């Protein structure tokens, strides 16, 4: 069993002697996470149990340090009821977002408040050296925290590529051993680890506390070096049978003979992603187009992509034209998503997606041109509210909420 400050709390939440009480405790936590501080009466109404029963279980949770009395309810009666909230210091959660050229690490308290955020240079590739570098950076982050490692309850890690959330296996990175990535990292850090795809993690982060909050059905389009989507259906992450749903960038859409990193040709990602922006930009520059980035043409990959995005904000014409073409292509194929899923909200995320109107306007143009009018009128298009920390926040909250049973799987 993993060593944490919350050994008592873990015991309380995994009560095999009184499993019914265990489920009630989880329901109470879910209510407070979703609605904030509550009274015994509030809880009783939500889960249809008597107030004496609720009072006894809440008292246990207070004794174990999971809840605390935070004040009195503002009501008209002569005797005001006590309010109970989660003890933010009952335990802490780590979120790690591994991108192509960076590693973002965050720490949250039990209530999900962001306490610490650090970003490190990192190059993701499928080698043992890259794996060791990732472990080293996570150790550096943990060592610099004021919170002891024993206070960490779970760690969520997300990355690009195909991820099986049920087995903890990744396909594309760090899959060269018989052990799953989850098993390897749990041995390294002696804490429960959740592995997730970055698009689904970003979707969940935006759904819980970002641009998708208050929606029931949302699609998060992660436009970075690659392209993926996270789907929220009826307030739950849609995984598909084995957890592979959302590999949108690998739809075979083009006869362009461009090799995708998945090994196939003609994927949507080859024409509608950060990598497509870089390829188009370099092609037009080689034909004589001018740009303020002529001294940056020795760069490649995500580094050049980021320079192009920055240059677009500075109104560099070649950068703007390249992004416009890519946005219109992507909008055309996002229209298919809207026709199929009819979501409340479409959220644009990732480094490219959060650029602003330079990318959102051409995407909207493509959507308006190719989607059904009565479908696109239902969907509000929003830019990611959490921006670059969406996936880290999302995987951190997923790790917490799966541990509490709020999220299935």
Coordinates of C-alpha atoms in Angstrom, one line a residue:
X1 CA 0.0 0.0 0.0
X2 CA 1.2 3.5 -0.8
X3 CA 2.5 5.6 2.0
X4 CA 0.6 8.9 2.3
X5 CA -0.5 11.4 5.0
X6 CA -3.9 10.1 4.3
X7 CA -3.5 6.5 5.4
X8 CA -6.4 7.1 7.8
X9 CA -8.4 8.8 5.1
X10 CA -7.6 6.0 2.6
X11 CA -8.9 3.5 5.2
X12 CA -12.0 5.6 5.7
X13 CA -12.7 5.8 2.0
X14 CA -12.1 2.0 1.5
X15 CA -14.1 0.7 4.4
X16 CA -14.6 -3.0 3.7
X17 CA -16.3 -3.6 7.0
X18 CA -19.0 -1.0 6.3
X19 CA -19.2 -0.7 2.5
X20 CA -22.5 1.1 2.6
X21 CA -21.0 3.8 4.8
X22 CA -18.0 4.0 2.5
X23 CA -20.3 4.8 -0.4
X24 CA -22.1 7.5 1.6
X25 CA -18.8 9.1 2.4
X26 CA -17.9 9.3 -1.3
X27 CA -21.3 10.7 -2.1
X28 CA -20.8 13.4 0.6
X29 CA -17.4 14.3 -0.9
X30 CA -18.9 14.4 -4.4
X31 CA -21.7 16.8 -3.2
X32 CA -19.3 19.1 -1.6
X33 CA -16.9 19.1 -4.5
X34 CA -19.7 20.0 -6.9
X35 CA -21.7 22.4 -4.7
X36 CA -19.4 23.7 -1.9
X37 CA -20.0 23.7 1.8
X38 CA -23.2 21.9 2.9
X39 CA -25.3 21.2 6.0
X40 CA -26.5 17.9 7.3
X41 CA -29.9 18.7 5.8
X42 CA -28.4 19.5 2.4
X43 CA -26.7 16.1 2.3
X44 CA -29.8 14.3 3.6
X45 CA -31.9 15.8 0.8
X46 CA -29.4 14.8 -1.9
X47 CA -28.9 11.2 -0.9
X48 CA -32.2 10.5 0.9
X49 CA -30.9 9.4 4.2
X50 CA -31.9 10.5 7.7
X51 CA -30.2 13.4 9.3
X52 CA -29.0 11.3 12.3
X53 CA -27.3 8.9 9.9
X54 CA -25.7 11.7 8.0
X55 CA -24.6 13.4 11.2
X56 CA -22.8 10.3 12.4
X57 CA -20.9 9.8 9.2
X58 CA -20.0 13.5 8.9
X59 CA -18.7 13.4 12.5
X60 CA -16.4 10.5 11.5
X61 CA -15.1 12.4 8.5
X62 CA -14.4 15.4 10.7
X63 CA -12.6 13.2 13.2
X64 CA -10.4 11.7 10.4
X65 CA -9.5 15.2 9.1
X66 CA -11.3 14.9 5.8
X67 CA -14.0 17.5 6.6
X68 CA -14.2 20.4 8.9
X69 CA -16.9 22.7 10.2
X70 CA -16.5 26.0 8.3
X71 CA -19.4 28.2 9.6
X72 CA -23.1 28.4 9.9
X73 CA -25.8 28.4 7.2
X74 CA -27.5 31.7 6.5
X75 CA -31.1 30.8 7.1
X76 CA -34.1 32.4 8.8
X77 CA -34.4 29.9 11.7
X78 CA -33.4 30.7 15.2
X79 CA -30.8 27.9 15.2
X80 CA -28.4 28.0 12.3
X81 CA -27.1 24.7 11.0
X82 CA -23.4 24.0 10.8
X83 CA -21.7 24.0 7.4
X84 CA -19.1 21.4 6.4
X85 CA -16.4 21.6 3.8
X86 CA -13.5 19.5 2.6
X87 CA -10.3 20.0 4.6
X88 CA -8.0 21.4 1.9
X89 CA -4.9 20.0 3.7
X90 CA -6.2 16.5 4.0
X91 CA -4.0 15.5 1.1
X92 CA -2.5 16.8 -2.2
X93 CA -2.5 15.8 -5.8
X94 CA 0.1 16.1 -8.6
X95 CA -0.7 16.7 -12.3
X96 CA 2.0 16.3 -15.0
X97 CA 1.5 17.3 -18.6
X98 CA 4.2 16.0 -20.9
X99 CA 4.3 17.8 -24.2
X100 CA 6.6 17.5 -27.2
X101 CA 9.1 20.1 -25.9
X102 CA 8.1 20.7 -22.3
X103 CA 7.0 19.2 -19.0
X104 CA 4.4 21.1 -16.9
X105 CA 4.0 20.0 -13.2
X106 CA 1.3 21.3 -10.8
X107 CA 0.3 20.7 -7.2
X108 CA -3.3 21.0 -6.0
X109 CA -4.9 20.6 -2.5
X110 CA -7.8 18.3 -1.8
X111 CA -10.3 20.9 -3.0
X112 CA -8.5 21.3 -6.4
X113 CA -6.9 24.7 -5.7
X114 CA -3.7 25.2 -7.7
X115 CA -0.8 25.7 -5.3
X116 CA 2.4 25.3 -7.3
X117 CA 3.1 25.3 -11.1
X118 CA 6.5 24.6 -12.7
X119 CA 7.4 24.2 -16.4
X120 CA 10.6 22.5 -17.5
X121 CA 12.3 22.2 -20.9
X122 CA 11.9 18.6 -22.1
X123 CA 12.0 16.7 -25.4
X124 CA 9.5 13.8 -25.6
X125 CA 10.7 10.8 -27.5
X126 CA 10.4 7.0 -27.2
X127 CA 13.8 6.3 -25.5
X128 CA 14.9 5.2 -22.1
X129 CA 16.9 8.4 -21.9
X130 CA 13.7 10.5 -22.3
X131 CA 12.0 8.3 -19.7
X132 CA 14.8 8.8 -17.2
X133 CA 14.8 12.6 -17.9
X134 CA 11.0 12.6 -17.2
X135 CA 11.5 10.8 -13.9
X136 CA 14.3 13.2 -12.9
X137 CA 12.2 16.3 -13.6
X138 CA 9.3 14.9 -11.6
X139 CA 11.7 14.2 -8.7
X140 CA 13.0 17.7 -9.0
X141 CA 9.5 19.1 -8.7
X142 CA 8.6 16.9 -5.8
X143 CA 11.9 17.7 -3.9
X144 CA 11.2 21.5 -4.2
X145 CA 7.7 21.3 -2.8
X146 CA 7.0 22.5 0.8
X147 CA 4.6 19.5 1.0
X148 CA 6.1 16.2 2.0
X149 CA 5.9 13.4 -0.5
X150 CA 4.0 11.4 2.1
X151 CA 1.2 14.0 1.8
X152 CA 0.7 13.2 -1.9
X153 CA -2.3 11.0 -2.5
X154 CA -2.2 10.4 -6.3
X155 CA -0.3 11.6 -9.3
X156 CA -1.9 12.1 -12.7
X157 CA 0.3 12.1 -15.8
X158 CA -0.8 12.8 -19.4
X159 CA 0.9 12.7 -22.7
X160 CA 0.4 12.6 -26.4
X161 CA -0.5 9.4 -28.2
X162 CA -2.7 6.4 -27.6
X163 CA -3.2 5.6 -23.9
X164 CA -5.1 2.7 -22.3
X165 CA -6.4 4.2 -19.1
X166 CA -7.6 0.8 -17.8
X167 CA -4.2 -0.9 -18.0
X168 CA -1.9 2.1 -17.7
X169 CA -0.2 1.2 -21.0
X170 CA 1.0 3.8 -23.5
X171 CA 1.5 3.1 -27.2
X172 CA 4.1 5.4 -28.8
X173 CA 6.2 6.3 -25.8
X174 CA 7.9 4.3 -23.0
X175 CA 6.3 0.9 -24.0
X176 CA 9.5 -1.1 -24.4
X177 CA 9.2 -3.1 -21.1
X178 CA 6.6 -5.7 -19.9
X179 CA 5.5 -3.3 -17.2
X180 CA 3.0 -0.7 -18.0
X181 CA 4.1 2.9 -17.6
X182 CA 1.7 3.2 -14.6
X183 CA 3.5 0.3 -12.9
X184 CA 6.9 1.6 -13.5
X185 CA 6.1 5.1 -12.2
X186 CA 4.2 3.7 -9.1
X187 CA 7.4 1.8 -8.2
X188 CA 9.5 5.0 -8.7
X189 CA 7.4 7.4 -6.7
X190 CA 5.6 5.0 -4.3
X191 CA 2.2 6.7 -5.0
X192 CA -0.9 5.8 -7.0
X193 CA -0.4 7.0 -10.6
X194 CA -3.0 7.6 -13.3
X195 CA -1.9 7.8 -17.0
X196 CA -4.2 9.7 -19.4
X197 CA -4.2 11.1 -22.9
X198 CA -3.5 14.9 -23.0
X199 CA -6.6 15.7 -25.1
X200 CA -9.0 13.9 -22.7
X201 CA -7.2 15.5 -19.7
X202 CA -7.6 18.9 -21.3
X203 CA -11.3 18.3 -22.0
X204 CA -11.8 17.3 -18.3
X205 CA -10.0 20.3 -17.0
X206 CA -12.0 22.7 -19.1
X207 CA -15.2 20.8 -18.2
X208 CA -14.6 21.0 -14.4
X209 CA -13.2 24.5 -14.1
X210 CA -12.7 26.1 -17.5
X211 CA -14.5 27.0 -20.7
X212 CA -16.7 23.9 -20.5
X213 CA -18.0 24.5 -17.0
X214 CA -21.8 24.2 -16.7
X215 CA -22.0 22.3 -20.1
X216 CA -23.3 18.7 -20.4
X217 CA -21.8 17.8 -23.8
X218 CA -18.5 19.4 -24.9
X219 CA -15.8 18.7 -27.4
X220 CA -12.2 19.9 -26.7
X221 CA -10.0 20.2 -29.7
X222 CA -6.4 20.0 -28.8
X223 CA -4.5 21.8 -31.6
X224 CA -0.8 21.5 -30.8
X225 CA 2.0 19.9 -32.8
X226 CA -0.5 17.1 -33.3
X227 CA -4.3 17.0 -33.2
X228 CA -6.7 15.2 -30.9
X229 CA -10.0 15.7 -29.2
X230 CA -11.5 15.0 -25.8
X231 CA -15.2 14.3 -25.7
X232 CA -17.5 15.0 -22.7
X233 CA -20.9 13.3 -23.2
X234 CA -23.7 13.7 -20.6
X235 CA -21.1 15.1 -18.1
X236 CA -18.7 12.2 -18.4
X237 CA -15.6 11.6 -20.4
X238 CA -16.2 9.4 -23.4
X239 CA -13.5 6.7 -23.6
X240 CA -14.9 4.1 -26.0
X241 CA -14.3 0.4 -25.4
X242 CA -10.6 0.4 -24.6
X243 CA -10.1 4.1 -23.8
X244 CA -8.8 5.1 -27.3
X245 CA -11.6 7.5 -28.3
X246 CA -10.5 10.9 -29.5
X247 CA -7.8 10.0 -32.0
X248 CA -9.3 12.5 -34.4
X249 CA -6.0 13.6 -36.0
X250 CA -5.6 10.2 -37.6
X251 CA -8.7 10.2 -39.7
X252 CA -7.5 9.3 -43.3
X253 CA -8.7 12.4 -45.1
X254 CA -6.0 13.3 -47.7
X255 CA -4.1 11.7 -50.6
X256 CA -1.1 13.9 -49.9
X257 CA 1.5 11.2 -49.4
X258 CA 2.6 13.1 -46.2
X259 CA 3.8 10.6 -43.6
X260 CA 2.1 11.1 -40.2
X261 CA 4.0 10.2 -37.0
X262 CA 1.6 7.3 -36.6
X263 CA 3.2 5.7 -39.6
X264 CA 0.3 6.2 -42.0
X265 CA -0.2 8.7 -44.8
X266 CA -2.9 11.3 -45.4
X267 CA -4.1 11.7 -41.7
X268 CA -6.1 14.9 -40.9
X269 CA -3.2 15.9 -38.6
X270 CA -0.9 16.3 -41.6
X271 CA -3.0 19.2 -42.9
X272 CA -4.6 20.6 -39.8
X273 CA -2.2 20.9 -36.9
X274 CA 0.9 22.7 -35.7
X275 CA 3.1 20.4 -37.8
X276 CA 1.0 21.3 -40.8
X277 CA 1.5 25.0 -40.1
X278 CA 5.3 24.6 -40.0
X279 CA 5.3 22.6 -43.2
X280 CA 3.2 25.1 -45.1
X281 CA 5.2 28.0 -43.7
X282 CA 8.5 26.6 -44.8
X283 CA 7.1 25.7 -48.2
X284 CA 5.9 29.2 -48.8
X285 CA 9.1 30.7 -47.5
X286 CA 11.1 28.6 -49.9
X287 CA 9.0 30.0 -52.8
X288 CA 10.1 33.6 -51.9
X289 CA 7.5 34.8 -49.4
X290 CA 8.8 37.3 -46.9
X291 CA 8.6 37.0 -43.1
X292 CA 10.0 38.5 -40.0
X293 CA 11.2 35.0 -39.1
X294 CA 13.9 34.7 -41.8
X295 CA 16.5 34.5 -39.1
X296 CA 14.6 31.7 -37.3
X297 CA 14.4 29.3 -40.3
X298 CA 17.2 27.1 -38.8
X299 CA 14.6 26.1 -36.2
X300 CA 12.2 23.2 -36.7
X301 CA 9.4 21.3 -35.0
X302 CA 7.5 22.8 -32.1
X303 CA 10.2 25.5 -31.7
X304 CA 9.5 26.9 -35.1
X305 CA 5.7 26.5 -34.6
X306 CA 5.8 28.6 -31.5
X307 CA 7.8 31.3 -33.4
X308 CA 5.2 31.3 -36.1
X309 CA 2.4 31.7 -33.6
X310 CA 4.2 34.6 -31.9
X311 CA 4.9 36.2 -35.3
X312 CA 1.1 36.0 -36.1
X313 CA 0.4 38.1 -33.0
X314 CA 2.9 40.6 -34.5
X315 CA 0.9 40.6 -37.7
X316 CA 3.5 38.8 -39.8
X317 CA 1.7 38.2 -43.1
X318 CA 3.2 34.8 -44.0
X319 CA 2.4 33.5 -40.5
X320 CA -1.2 34.9 -40.6
X321 CA -1.8 33.4 -44.1
X322 CA -0.4 30.0 -43.1
X323 CA -2.5 29.9 -39.9
X324 CA -5.6 31.0 -41.8
X325 CA -5.3 28.2 -44.4
X326 CA -4.8 25.6 -41.6
X327 CA -7.7 27.0 -39.6
X328 CA -10.1 26.7 -42.6
X329 CA -9.1 23.1 -43.3
X330 CA -9.6 22.2 -39.6
X331 CA -12.9 24.0 -39.5
X332 CA -14.2 22.0 -42.4
X333 CA -13.5 18.7 -40.6
X334 CA -14.6 20.0 -37.2
X335 CA -18.0 20.5 -38.8
X336 CA -18.3 16.8 -39.0
X337 CA -17.8 16.5 -35.3
X338 CA -20.6 19.0 -34.7
X339 CA -22.9 17.1 -37.1
X340 CA -22.2 13.8 -35.3
X341 CA -22.1 14.9 -31.6
X342 CA -24.2 18.2 -31.5
X343 CA -22.3 19.5 -28.4
X344 CA -23.2 22.5 -26.2
X345 CA -19.7 23.8 -26.4
X346 CA -16.7 23.4 -28.8
X347 CA -13.4 24.4 -26.9
X348 CA -10.3 25.3 -28.8
X349 CA -7.1 24.3 -26.9
X350 CA -3.5 23.6 -27.3
X351 CA -0.7 26.0 -28.3
X352 CA -2.4 26.7 -31.7
X353 CA -6.0 26.6 -30.4
X354 CA -5.4 29.3 -27.8
X355 CA -3.8 31.7 -30.3
X356 CA -7.0 33.7 -30.5
X357 CA -8.9 35.1 -33.4
X358 CA -6.1 34.4 -35.8
X359 CA -7.1 30.7 -35.6
X360 CA -10.6 30.8 -34.2
X361 CA -12.0 33.0 -37.1
X362 CA -10.8 30.7 -40.0
X363 CA -12.0 27.7 -38.0
X364 CA -15.5 29.3 -37.6
X365 CA -15.5 30.1 -41.3
X366 CA -14.8 26.5 -42.2
X367 CA -17.5 25.3 -39.7
X368 CA -20.1 27.7 -41.1
X369 CA -19.4 26.7 -44.7
X370 CA -19.5 22.9 -44.1
X371 CA -21.7 22.1 -41.1
X372 CA -25.5 22.0 -40.9
X373 CA -26.8 25.4 -39.9
X374 CA -29.3 24.1 -37.3
X375 CA -26.4 22.1 -35.7
X376 CA -23.7 24.8 -35.6
X377 CA -26.2 27.3 -34.2
X378 CA -26.5 25.0 -31.1
X379 CA -22.8 25.0 -30.4
X380 CA -20.9 27.9 -28.8
X381 CA -17.2 28.1 -29.8
X382 CA -14.9 29.1 -26.9
X383 CA -11.2 29.4 -26.4
X384 CA -9.7 27.4 -23.6
X385 CA -9.9 29.2 -20.3
X386 CA -7.1 27.2 -18.7
X387 CA -4.8 27.7 -21.7
X388 CA -1.5 25.9 -21.3
X389 CA -2.4 24.3 -18.0
X390 CA -5.7 22.6 -19.1
X391 CA -4.2 19.1 -19.4
X392 CA -2.2 19.3 -16.2
X393 CA -5.2 20.5 -14.2
X394 CA -7.5 18.0 -15.9
X395 CA -5.3 15.0 -15.2
X396 CA -4.8 16.1 -11.6
X397 CA -8.5 16.4 -11.0
X398 CA -9.1 13.1 -12.8
X399 CA -6.6 11.4 -10.5
X400 CA -8.4 12.8 -7.5
X401 CA -11.9 12.1 -8.7
X402 CA -11.2 8.5 -9.8
X403 CA -9.7 7.8 -6.4
X404 CA -12.9 9.2 -4.9
X405 CA -15.1 7.2 -7.3
X406 CA -16.6 10.4 -8.7
X407 CA -15.3 9.4 -12.2
X408 CA -15.8 5.8 -13.3
X409 CA -12.9 3.8 -14.7

